[in-house]
PDB file of C-alpha atoms in Angstrom:
ATOM      1  CA  MET A   1      19.466  -2.353  28.855  1.00 58.00           C
ATOM      2  CA  ASN A   2      16.192  -3.119  27.067  1.00 73.00           C
ATOM      3  CA  GLU A   3      16.296  -6.903  26.651  1.00 74.00           C
ATOM      4  CA  TYR A   4      13.571  -6.871  23.997  1.00 81.00           C
ATOM      5  CA  LEU A   5      15.411  -4.408  21.766  1.00 75.00           C
ATOM      6  CA  SER A   6      18.850  -5.922  22.278  1.00 75.00           C
ATOM      7  CA  GLY A   7      17.493  -9.342  21.283  1.00 82.00           C
ATOM      8  CA  LEU A   8      16.044  -8.217  17.957  1.00 89.00           C
ATOM      9  CA  MET A   9      17.547  -9.756  14.839  1.00 87.00           C
ATOM     10  CA  THR A  10      17.631  -6.325  13.182  1.00 90.00           C
ATOM     11  CA  GLU A  11      19.888  -5.153  16.040  1.00 89.00           C
ATOM     12  CA  GLN A  12      22.478  -7.908  15.609  1.00 93.00           C
ATOM     13  CA  VAL A  13      25.865  -7.595  13.918  1.00 91.00           C
ATOM     14  CA  ASN A  14      25.886  -8.569  10.247  1.00 93.00           C
ATOM     15  CA  GLN A  15      28.952 -10.763   9.922  1.00 94.00           C
ATOM     16  CA  ASN A  16      29.081 -10.147   6.161  1.00 94.00           C
ATOM     17  CA  THR A  17      29.712  -6.427   6.587  1.00 95.00           C
ATOM     18  CA  ARG A  18      31.925  -6.185   9.673  1.00 94.00           C
ATOM     19  CA  GLU A  19      34.747  -4.580   7.683  1.00 95.00           C
ATOM     20  CA  ILE A  20      32.598  -2.448   5.371  1.00 96.00           C
ATOM     21  CA  ASP A  21      34.367   0.727   6.512  1.00 94.00           C
ATOM     22  CA  GLU A  22      37.624  -0.603   5.033  1.00 96.00           C
ATOM     23  CA  CYS A  23      36.150  -1.381   1.624  1.00 97.00           C
ATOM     24  CA  SER A  24      36.339   0.458  -1.682  1.00 98.00           C
ATOM     25  CA  THR A  25      33.259   2.228  -3.021  1.00 98.00           C
ATOM     26  CA  GLU A  26      32.418  -0.665  -5.359  1.00 98.00           C
ATOM     27  CA  GLN A  27      32.921  -3.231  -2.614  1.00 97.00           C
ATOM     28  CA  ILE A  28      30.537  -1.347  -0.306  1.00 98.00           C
ATOM     29  CA  LEU A  29      27.932  -1.193  -3.061  1.00 98.00           C
ATOM     30  CA  GLU A  30      28.336  -4.898  -3.806  1.00 97.00           C
ATOM     31  CA  MET A  31      27.815  -5.723  -0.115  1.00 97.00           C
ATOM     32  CA  ILE A  32      24.648  -3.634   0.055  1.00 97.00           C
ATOM     33  CA  ASN A  33      23.375  -5.118  -3.199  1.00 98.00           C
ATOM     34  CA  PHE A  34      24.030  -8.676  -2.003  1.00 97.00           C
ATOM     35  CA  GLU A  35      22.063  -8.101   1.199  1.00 97.00           C
ATOM     36  CA  ASP A  36      19.215  -6.423  -0.729  1.00 97.00           C
ATOM     37  CA  SER A  37      19.065  -9.301  -3.218  1.00 97.00           C
ATOM     38  CA  GLN A  38      17.731 -11.618  -0.514  1.00 97.00           C
ATOM     39  CA  VAL A  39      14.746  -9.481   0.411  1.00 98.00           C
ATOM     40  CA  ALA A  40      12.334 -10.491  -2.373  1.00 98.00           C
ATOM     41  CA  ASP A  41      12.635 -14.210  -1.553  1.00 98.00           C
ATOM     42  CA  ILE A  42      12.077 -13.514   2.141  1.00 98.00           C
ATOM     43  CA  VAL A  43       8.916 -11.572   1.288  1.00 98.00           C
ATOM     44  CA  LYS A  44       7.853 -14.416  -1.029  1.00 98.00           C
ATOM     45  CA  ASN A  45       7.821 -16.768   1.963  1.00 98.00           C
ATOM     46  CA  GLU A  46       5.197 -14.519   3.571  1.00 98.00           C
ATOM     47  CA  ILE A  47       2.776 -14.606   0.620  1.00 98.00           C
ATOM     48  CA  PRO A  48       0.295 -16.932   2.396  1.00 98.00           C
ATOM     49  CA  LYS A  49      -0.066 -14.378   5.204  1.00 98.00           C
ATOM     50  CA  ILE A  50      -0.080 -11.456   2.772  1.00 98.00           C
ATOM     51  CA  ALA A  51      -2.906 -13.198   0.882  1.00 98.00           C
ATOM     52  CA  LYS A  52      -4.937 -13.544   4.082  1.00 98.00           C
ATOM     53  CA  ALA A  53      -4.356  -9.871   4.795  1.00 98.00           C
ATOM     54  CA  VAL A  54      -5.538  -8.899   1.306  1.00 98.00           C
ATOM     55  CA  GLU A  55      -8.754 -10.863   1.766  1.00 98.00           C
ATOM     56  CA  VAL A  56      -9.427  -9.061   5.063  1.00 98.00           C
ATOM     57  CA  ILE A  57      -8.739  -5.662   3.481  1.00 98.00           C
ATOM     58  CA  TYR A  58     -10.811  -6.432   0.379  1.00 98.00           C
ATOM     59  CA  LYS A  59     -13.780  -7.558   2.472  1.00 98.00           C
ATOM     60  CA  ALA A  60     -13.579  -4.425   4.617  1.00 98.00           C
ATOM     61  CA  LEU A  61     -13.273  -1.998   1.701  1.00 98.00           C
ATOM     62  CA  SER A  62     -16.063  -3.781  -0.177  1.00 96.00           C
ATOM     63  CA  ASN A  63     -18.383  -3.229   2.767  1.00 96.00           C
ATOM     64  CA  GLY A  64     -17.841   0.444   3.463  1.00 97.00           C
ATOM     65  CA  GLY A  65     -14.728   0.104   5.601  1.00 98.00           C
ATOM     66  CA  ARG A  66     -11.413   1.910   5.431  1.00 98.00           C
ATOM     67  CA  MET A  67      -7.759   0.950   5.760  1.00 98.00           C
ATOM     68  CA  PHE A  68      -5.269   2.681   8.042  1.00 98.00           C
ATOM     69  CA  TYR A  69      -1.483   2.413   8.172  1.00 98.00           C
ATOM     70  CA  LEU A  70       0.196   3.465  11.412  1.00 98.00           C
ATOM     71  CA  GLY A  71       3.951   3.412  11.902  1.00 97.00           C
ATOM     72  CA  ALA A  72       6.940   5.278  13.265  1.00 94.00           C
ATOM     73  CA  GLY A  73      10.106   6.443  11.525  1.00 93.00           C
ATOM     74  CA  THR A  74      10.810   4.709   8.220  1.00 95.00           C
ATOM     75  CA  SER A  75       7.814   2.413   8.702  1.00 97.00           C
ATOM     76  CA  GLY A  76       5.484   5.362   9.159  1.00 96.00           C
ATOM     77  CA  ARG A  77       6.895   7.176   6.138  1.00 96.00           C
ATOM     78  CA  LEU A  78       6.414   4.117   3.941  1.00 98.00           C
ATOM     79  CA  GLY A  79       2.806   3.741   5.090  1.00 98.00           C
ATOM     80  CA  VAL A  80       2.036   7.394   4.353  1.00 98.00           C
ATOM     81  CA  LEU A  81       3.727   7.054   0.955  1.00 98.00           C
ATOM     82  CA  ASP A  82       1.710   4.003  -0.053  1.00 98.00           C
ATOM     83  CA  ALA A  83      -1.572   5.518   1.109  1.00 98.00           C
ATOM     84  CA  SER A  84      -0.916   8.821  -0.676  1.00 96.00           C
ATOM     85  CA  GLU A  85      -0.195   7.103  -3.996  1.00 95.00           C
ATOM     86  CA  CYS A  86      -3.479   5.182  -4.131  1.00 96.00           C
ATOM     87  CA  PRO A  87      -5.788   8.080  -5.183  1.00 93.00           C
ATOM     88  CA  PRO A  88      -3.780   9.131  -8.275  1.00 89.00           C
ATOM     89  CA  THR A  89      -3.044   5.532  -9.261  1.00 91.00           C
ATOM     90  CA  PHE A  90      -6.402   3.909  -8.646  1.00 93.00           C
ATOM     91  CA  GLY A  91      -8.838   6.806  -8.389  1.00 90.00           C
ATOM     92  CA  SER A  92      -9.684   5.875  -4.799  1.00 94.00           C
ATOM     93  CA  GLU A  93     -10.989   8.436  -2.349  1.00 94.00           C
ATOM     94  CA  PRO A  94      -8.256   9.800  -0.055  1.00 95.00           C
ATOM     95  CA  SER A  95     -10.266   8.663   2.963  1.00 97.00           C
ATOM     96  CA  LEU A  96     -10.306   5.017   1.824  1.00 98.00           C
ATOM     97  CA  ILE A  97      -6.631   4.289   2.558  1.00 98.00           C
ATOM     98  CA  GLN A  98      -4.939   6.538   5.106  1.00 98.00           C
ATOM     99  CA  GLY A  99      -1.404   6.641   6.477  1.00 98.00           C
ATOM    100  CA  TYR A 100      -0.195   8.107   9.773  1.00 98.00           C
ATOM    101  CA  ILE A 101       3.253   8.487  11.311  1.00 97.00           C
ATOM    102  CA  ALA A 102       4.175   8.972  14.957  1.00 95.00           C
ATOM    103  CA  GLY A 103       4.772  12.694  15.450  1.00 94.00           C
ATOM    104  CA  GLY A 104       2.458  13.777  12.650  1.00 92.00           C
ATOM    105  CA  ASP A 105       3.245  15.031   9.165  1.00 91.00           C
ATOM    106  CA  ILE A 106       6.290  17.004  10.328  1.00 90.00           C
ATOM    107  CA  ALA A 107       7.897  13.631  11.108  1.00 91.00           C
ATOM    108  CA  LEU A 108       7.868  12.804   7.393  1.00 91.00           C
ATOM    109  CA  ARG A 109      10.821  15.168   6.993  1.00 90.00           C
ATOM    110  CA  THR A 110      12.204  15.677  10.485  1.00 87.00           C
ATOM    111  CA  ALA A 111      12.627  13.170  13.315  1.00 80.00           C
ATOM    112  CA  VAL A 112      10.189  13.947  16.140  1.00 79.00           C
ATOM    113  CA  GLU A 113      11.396  12.550  19.432  1.00 72.00           C
ATOM    114  CA  GLY A 114       9.197  10.797  21.934  1.00 77.00           C
ATOM    115  CA  TYR A 115       6.071  10.007  19.935  1.00 83.00           C
ATOM    116  CA  GLU A 116       7.276   6.568  18.841  1.00 89.00           C
ATOM    117  CA  ASP A 117       7.513   5.599  22.519  1.00 88.00           C
ATOM    118  CA  SER A 118       3.971   6.645  23.406  1.00 93.00           C
ATOM    119  CA  GLU A 119       1.158   4.086  23.325  1.00 96.00           C
ATOM    120  CA  GLU A 120      -1.218   6.906  24.168  1.00 96.00           C
ATOM    121  CA  GLU A 121      -0.349   8.759  20.945  1.00 95.00           C
ATOM    122  CA  GLY A 122      -1.109   5.632  18.905  1.00 97.00           C
ATOM    123  CA  ARG A 123      -4.413   5.148  20.699  1.00 98.00           C
ATOM    124  CA  ASN A 124      -5.306   8.808  20.208  1.00 97.00           C
ATOM    125  CA  GLN A 125      -4.627   8.628  16.468  1.00 97.00           C
ATOM    126  CA  VAL A 126      -6.990   5.685  16.075  1.00 98.00           C
ATOM    127  CA  THR A 127      -9.616   7.554  18.083  1.00 98.00           C
ATOM    128  CA  ARG A 128      -9.190  10.687  15.939  1.00 97.00           C
ATOM    129  CA  CYS A 129      -9.680   8.565  12.812  1.00 98.00           C
ATOM    130  CA  LYS A 130     -13.013   7.328  14.244  1.00 98.00           C
ATOM    131  CA  VAL A 131     -12.087   3.724  13.502  1.00 98.00           C
ATOM    132  CA  THR A 132     -14.992   1.267  13.668  1.00 98.00           C
ATOM    133  CA  GLU A 133     -15.521  -2.476  13.363  1.00 98.00           C
ATOM    134  CA  LYS A 134     -15.773  -2.014   9.580  1.00 98.00           C
ATOM    135  CA  ASP A 135     -12.172  -0.862   9.276  1.00 98.00           C
ATOM    136  CA  VAL A 136      -8.700  -2.434   9.064  1.00 98.00           C
ATOM    137  CA  VAL A 137      -5.753  -1.056  11.029  1.00 98.00           C
ATOM    138  CA  ILE A 138      -2.254  -2.042   9.893  1.00 98.00           C
ATOM    139  CA  GLY A 139       0.638  -1.465  12.267  1.00 98.00           C
ATOM    140  CA  ILE A 140       4.103  -1.240  10.702  1.00 98.00           C
ATOM    141  CA  THR A 141       7.205  -1.536  12.860  1.00 97.00           C
ATOM    142  CA  ALA A 142      10.463  -3.297  12.023  1.00 96.00           C
ATOM    143  CA  SER A 143      11.108  -4.130  15.676  1.00 95.00           C
ATOM    144  CA  GLY A 144       7.533  -5.173  16.284  1.00 96.00           C
ATOM    145  CA  GLY A 145       7.688  -3.195  19.513  1.00 95.00           C
ATOM    146  CA  ALA A 146       7.170   0.512  18.750  1.00 95.00           C
ATOM    147  CA  ALA A 147       4.838   1.697  21.490  1.00 96.00           C
ATOM    148  CA  TYR A 148       2.942   4.066  19.172  1.00 97.00           C
ATOM    149  CA  VAL A 149       2.051   1.136  16.903  1.00 98.00           C
ATOM    150  CA  LEU A 150       1.205  -1.188  19.801  1.00 98.00           C
ATOM    151  CA  GLY A 151      -1.129   1.437  21.240  1.00 98.00           C
ATOM    152  CA  ALA A 152      -2.829   1.971  17.892  1.00 98.00           C
ATOM    153  CA  VAL A 153      -3.428  -1.741  17.369  1.00 98.00           C
ATOM    154  CA  LYS A 154      -4.683  -2.231  20.929  1.00 98.00           C
ATOM    155  CA  GLN A 155      -7.169   0.603  20.466  1.00 98.00           C
ATOM    156  CA  ALA A 156      -8.267  -0.830  17.118  1.00 98.00           C
ATOM    157  CA  ARG A 157      -8.863  -4.242  18.679  1.00 98.00           C
ATOM    158  CA  GLU A 158     -10.972  -2.687  21.415  1.00 98.00           C
ATOM    159  CA  LEU A 159     -13.068  -1.095  18.650  1.00 98.00           C
ATOM    160  CA  SER A 160     -13.411  -4.519  16.944  1.00 98.00           C
ATOM    161  CA  ALA A 161     -11.524  -3.420  13.825  1.00 98.00           C
ATOM    162  CA  ALA A 162      -9.452  -6.011  11.958  1.00 98.00           C
ATOM    163  CA  THR A 163      -5.754  -5.751  12.783  1.00 98.00           C
ATOM    164  CA  ILE A 164      -2.686  -6.602  10.701  1.00 98.00           C
ATOM    165  CA  GLY A 165       0.963  -6.289  11.663  1.00 98.00           C
ATOM    166  CA  ILE A 166       4.013  -5.874   9.421  1.00 98.00           C
ATOM    167  CA  VAL A 167       7.309  -6.572  11.201  1.00 98.00           C
ATOM    168  CA  ASN A 168      10.858  -7.692  10.457  1.00 97.00           C
ATOM    169  CA  ASN A 169      11.587  -9.816  13.496  1.00 96.00           C
ATOM    170  CA  PRO A 170      10.151 -13.113  14.765  1.00 95.00           C
ATOM    171  CA  ASN A 171       7.934 -13.459  17.853  1.00 94.00           C
ATOM    172  CA  THR A 172       7.343  -9.749  18.349  1.00 96.00           C
ATOM    173  CA  LYS A 173       5.081  -7.901  20.759  1.00 96.00           C
ATOM    174  CA  LEU A 174       2.926  -6.785  17.836  1.00 97.00           C
ATOM    175  CA  GLU A 175       2.360 -10.320  16.585  1.00 96.00           C
ATOM    176  CA  ALA A 176       0.560 -11.187  19.814  1.00 93.00           C
ATOM    177  CA  LEU A 177      -1.913  -8.335  19.246  1.00 96.00           C
ATOM    178  CA  CYS A 178      -2.796  -8.838  15.564  1.00 97.00           C
ATOM    179  CA  ASP A 179      -5.264 -10.995  13.679  1.00 98.00           C
ATOM    180  CA  ILE A 180      -2.551 -11.473  11.034  1.00 98.00           C
ATOM    181  CA  CYS A 181       1.147 -10.682  11.363  1.00 98.00           C
ATOM    182  CA  ILE A 182       3.408 -10.560   8.311  1.00 98.00           C
ATOM    183  CA  ALA A 183       6.985 -11.076   9.484  1.00 98.00           C
ATOM    184  CA  ALA A 184       9.565 -10.614   6.742  1.00 98.00           C
ATOM    185  CA  VAL A 185      12.639 -11.527   8.781  1.00 97.00           C
ATOM    186  CA  VAL A 186      15.440 -10.030   6.715  1.00 97.00           C
ATOM    187  CA  GLY A 187      18.195 -10.542   9.278  1.00 96.00           C
ATOM    188  CA  PRO A 188      20.849  -8.110  10.492  1.00 95.00           C
ATOM    189  CA  GLU A 189      21.178  -4.915   8.487  1.00 96.00           C
ATOM    190  CA  VAL A 190      24.280  -3.830   6.562  1.00 96.00           C
ATOM    191  CA  ILE A 191      24.667  -1.141   9.238  1.00 96.00           C
ATOM    192  CA  ILE A 192      23.468  -2.397  12.617  1.00 94.00           C
ATOM    193  CA  GLY A 193      19.876  -1.354  13.310  1.00 93.00           C
ATOM    194  CA  SER A 194      19.471   0.738  10.136  1.00 95.00           C
ATOM    195  CA  THR A 195      16.039  -0.651   9.305  1.00 95.00           C
ATOM    196  CA  ARG A 196      15.552   1.903   6.532  1.00 95.00           C
ATOM    197  CA  MET A 197      17.576  -0.616   4.503  1.00 97.00           C
ATOM    198  CA  LYS A 198      16.510  -4.280   4.128  1.00 98.00           C
ATOM    199  CA  ALA A 199      13.617  -4.018   6.556  1.00 98.00           C
ATOM    200  CA  GLY A 200      12.305  -0.883   4.830  1.00 98.00           C
ATOM    201  CA  THR A 201      12.670  -2.509   1.413  1.00 98.00           C
ATOM    202  CA  ALA A 202      10.701  -5.539   2.580  1.00 98.00           C
ATOM    203  CA  GLN A 203       7.982  -3.328   4.027  1.00 98.00           C
ATOM    204  CA  LYS A 204       7.667  -1.364   0.774  1.00 98.00           C
ATOM    205  CA  LEU A 205       7.287  -4.586  -1.209  1.00 98.00           C
ATOM    206  CA  ILE A 206       4.584  -5.814   1.168  1.00 98.00           C
ATOM    207  CA  LEU A 207       2.648  -2.533   1.121  1.00 98.00           C
ATOM    208  CA  ASN A 208       2.751  -2.536  -2.689  1.00 98.00           C
ATOM    209  CA  MET A 209       1.321  -6.047  -2.678  1.00 98.00           C
ATOM    210  CA  LEU A 210      -1.444  -5.262  -0.185  1.00 98.00           C
ATOM    211  CA  THR A 211      -2.855  -2.190  -1.916  1.00 98.00           C
ATOM    212  CA  THR A 212      -2.238  -3.221  -5.527  1.00 98.00           C
ATOM    213  CA  THR A 213      -3.833  -6.641  -5.090  1.00 98.00           C
ATOM    214  CA  THR A 214      -6.778  -5.174  -3.195  1.00 98.00           C
ATOM    215  CA  MET A 215      -7.360  -2.542  -5.877  1.00 97.00           C
ATOM    216  CA  ILE A 216      -7.231  -5.170  -8.622  1.00 96.00           C
ATOM    217  CA  LYS A 217      -9.878  -7.159  -6.748  1.00 96.00           C
ATOM    218  CA  LEU A 218     -11.955  -3.982  -6.402  1.00 95.00           C
ATOM    219  CA  GLY A 219     -12.050  -3.539 -10.187  1.00 94.00           C
ATOM    220  CA  LYS A 220      -9.601  -0.651 -10.345  1.00 94.00           C
ATOM    221  CA  VAL A 221      -7.553  -2.367 -13.056  1.00 94.00           C
ATOM    222  CA  TYR A 222      -8.513  -3.594 -16.536  1.00 94.00           C
ATOM    223  CA  GLY A 223      -6.039  -6.222 -17.695  1.00 93.00           C
ATOM    224  CA  ASN A 224      -2.908  -4.684 -16.233  1.00 94.00           C
ATOM    225  CA  MET A 225      -3.932  -1.082 -16.898  1.00 93.00           C
ATOM    226  CA  MET A 226      -4.826   1.487 -14.244  1.00 91.00           C
ATOM    227  CA  VAL A 227      -8.138   2.490 -15.799  1.00 92.00           C
ATOM    228  CA  ASP A 228      -9.231   4.353 -12.670  1.00 91.00           C
ATOM    229  CA  LEU A 229      -6.254   6.708 -12.542  1.00 84.00           C
ATOM    230  CA  LYS A 230      -7.015  10.377 -12.043  1.00 77.00           C
ATOM    231  CA  ALA A 231      -5.670  12.366 -15.002  1.00 79.00           C
ATOM    232  CA  SER A 232      -4.618  15.260 -12.798  1.00 79.00           C
ATOM    233  CA  ASN A 233      -1.464  16.343 -14.634  1.00 87.00           C
ATOM    234  CA  ILE A 234       0.096  16.198 -18.113  1.00 91.00           C
ATOM    235  CA  LYS A 235       1.834  12.856 -17.537  1.00 91.00           C
ATOM    236  CA  LEU A 236      -1.289  11.159 -16.176  1.00 89.00           C
ATOM    237  CA  ASN A 237      -3.493  12.688 -18.873  1.00 91.00           C
ATOM    238  CA  GLU A 238      -1.216  11.270 -21.579  1.00 94.00           C
ATOM    239  CA  ARG A 239      -1.163   7.907 -19.813  1.00 94.00           C
ATOM    240  CA  ALA A 240      -4.961   7.900 -19.690  1.00 94.00           C
ATOM    241  CA  ILE A 241      -5.108   8.583 -23.439  1.00 96.00           C
ATOM    242  CA  ARG A 242      -2.643   5.747 -24.125  1.00 96.00           C
ATOM    243  CA  ILE A 243      -4.723   3.379 -22.003  1.00 96.00           C
ATOM    244  CA  ILE A 244      -7.921   4.324 -23.853  1.00 96.00           C
ATOM    245  CA  ARG A 245      -6.213   3.847 -27.220  1.00 97.00           C
ATOM    246  CA  THR A 246      -4.713   0.493 -26.194  1.00 96.00           C
ATOM    247  CA  VAL A 247      -8.026  -0.909 -24.975  1.00 95.00           C
ATOM    248  CA  THR A 248     -10.299   0.467 -27.700  1.00 96.00           C
ATOM    249  CA  GLY A 249      -8.064   0.922 -30.747  1.00 96.00           C
ATOM    250  CA  VAL A 250      -9.195   4.519 -31.387  1.00 97.00           C
ATOM    251  CA  ASP A 251      -6.775   7.254 -32.419  1.00 97.00           C
ATOM    252  CA  GLU A 252      -5.423   9.946 -30.127  1.00 96.00           C
ATOM    253  CA  GLU A 253      -7.967  12.568 -31.170  1.00 96.00           C
ATOM    254  CA  VAL A 254     -10.939  10.312 -30.414  1.00 97.00           C
ATOM    255  CA  ALA A 255      -9.403   9.118 -27.157  1.00 96.00           C
ATOM    256  CA  SER A 256      -8.810  12.723 -26.042  1.00 96.00           C
ATOM    257  CA  ARG A 257     -12.356  13.736 -26.918  1.00 96.00           C
ATOM    258  CA  TYR A 258     -13.941  10.868 -25.015  1.00 95.00           C
ATOM    259  CA  LEU A 259     -11.665  11.444 -22.023  1.00 95.00           C
ATOM    260  CA  GLU A 260     -12.858  15.041 -21.899  1.00 94.00           C
ATOM    261  CA  GLU A 261     -16.522  13.988 -22.251  1.00 95.00           C
ATOM    262  CA  ALA A 262     -16.049  11.424 -19.485  1.00 94.00           C
ATOM    263  CA  ASN A 263     -14.784  14.065 -17.050  1.00 91.00           C
ATOM    264  CA  HIS A 264     -11.242  12.694 -17.319  1.00 91.00           C
ATOM    265  CA  SER A 265     -12.263   9.171 -16.282  1.00 91.00           C
ATOM    266  CA  SER A 266     -10.472   6.748 -18.602  1.00 93.00           C
ATOM    267  CA  LYS A 267     -12.670   3.868 -17.425  1.00 95.00           C
ATOM    268  CA  THR A 268     -15.859   5.730 -18.318  1.00 95.00           C
ATOM    269  CA  ALA A 269     -14.373   6.834 -21.646  1.00 96.00           C
ATOM    270  CA  ILE A 270     -13.534   3.229 -22.516  1.00 96.00           C
ATOM    271  CA  MET A 271     -17.038   2.156 -21.523  1.00 96.00           C
ATOM    272  CA  MET A 272     -18.574   4.834 -23.753  1.00 97.00           C
ATOM    273  CA  ILE A 273     -16.424   3.925 -26.757  1.00 97.00           C
ATOM    274  CA  LEU A 274     -16.863   0.151 -26.564  1.00 96.00           C
ATOM    275  CA  SER A 275     -20.568   0.211 -25.715  1.00 95.00           C
ATOM    276  CA  GLY A 276     -21.724   3.216 -27.720  1.00 95.00           C
ATOM    277  CA  TYR A 277     -23.443   4.468 -24.560  1.00 96.00           C
ATOM    278  CA  SER A 278     -23.865   8.063 -23.480  1.00 96.00           C
ATOM    279  CA  LEU A 279     -21.960   9.318 -20.458  1.00 96.00           C
ATOM    280  CA  LYS A 280     -24.909   8.669 -18.140  1.00 96.00           C
ATOM    281  CA  GLU A 281     -25.608   5.211 -19.580  1.00 96.00           C
ATOM    282  CA  ALA A 282     -21.955   4.251 -19.320  1.00 96.00           C
ATOM    283  CA  GLN A 283     -21.656   5.490 -15.746  1.00 95.00           C
ATOM    284  CA  ASP A 284     -24.921   3.830 -14.680  1.00 96.00           C
ATOM    285  CA  THR A 285     -23.759   0.508 -16.135  1.00 96.00           C
ATOM    286  CA  LEU A 286     -20.416   0.762 -14.370  1.00 96.00           C
ATOM    287  CA  ASP A 287     -22.146   1.626 -11.100  1.00 94.00           C
ATOM    288  CA  ALA A 288     -24.459  -1.372 -11.490  1.00 95.00           C
ATOM    289  CA  ASN A 289     -21.367  -3.555 -11.780  1.00 95.00           C
ATOM    290  CA  GLN A 290     -19.549  -2.027  -8.787  1.00 91.00           C
ATOM    291  CA  GLY A 291     -17.090  -0.276 -11.117  1.00 92.00           C
ATOM    292  CA  TYR A 292     -15.778  -3.471 -12.739  1.00 94.00           C
ATOM    293  CA  LEU A 293     -15.197  -2.550 -16.391  1.00 95.00           C
ATOM    294  CA  LYS A 294     -15.040  -6.136 -17.670  1.00 94.00           C
ATOM    295  CA  LYS A 295     -18.284  -7.035 -15.926  1.00 94.00           C
ATOM    296  CA  ALA A 296     -19.978  -3.921 -17.303  1.00 95.00           C
ATOM    297  CA  LEU A 297     -18.823  -4.700 -20.848  1.00 94.00           C
ATOM    298  CA  ASP A 298     -19.979  -8.310 -20.465  1.00 93.00           C
ATOM    299  CA  GLN A 299     -23.407  -6.998 -19.478  1.00 92.00           C
ATOM    300  CA  VAL A 300     -23.530  -4.943 -22.671  1.00 89.00           C
ATOM    301  CA  LYS A 301     -22.594  -8.031 -24.740  1.00 84.00           C
ATOM    302  CA  ARG A 302     -25.349 -10.066 -23.115  1.00 82.00           C
ATOM    303  CA  ARG A 303     -27.899  -7.375 -23.955  1.00 77.00           C
ATOM    304  CA  ASP A 304     -26.735  -7.374 -27.581  1.00 66.00           C
TER     305      ASP A 304
END
């Protein structure tokens, strides 16, 4: 018997759902919904630590560093998901925020046995990513004890990278290894040990907060609009046009024309429309202001 695993809160019996197999469909759903309803408040209690993590990530990404998620099972899948959604949402380079799962990409769809239990595999992944002291490595594991994640974080520490842990149990093995550990302790799951449920929900909320807040601080958002999105399909192209129209007040035809001239960059199109600048002038001004649209527009106003 593994005393560490058997002592985890996520492995305990949820007294609220002991007779769930005798319930009607609606009763089962109500039980699940009740347990889920507590997750947001539990995550809220971790905001001070999440804020510290954001500051570490922001500093790293502002100074040429990268961010890496490493996890196993559900935790790994959620990390890969969050990382993969940053480029289309915020126009970030795919290399800036990366996600890895124990067992490799095949494990996104099919369980791969053994890799979660290997510290060596976690260490090797960090080595393959060529992590340096400029980077941030984030280990995600509900139990706080997945060997793959522990190995990755240990290797990252040896390379002087910043380390952050995301767990769902108190006093975990991972916490002792990290600069910052975010522990959203959601309690026993509806089904014992099924951490794809409350624990996974808490992790998704935290990952959303980490990347979204960091990207806002990096100037990827204007107001509450994703002005750096990559208009790579019909839906995103139409969203980019709506954003341009909302910010500038131009009609759809003008917005479409400027989006095309700006090489499908809504931020650059907005800059061109509001400043009257050419594509090169608009891009140069944005670059001089580290991509912050509001700062670039303020610079234009000061010149006027």
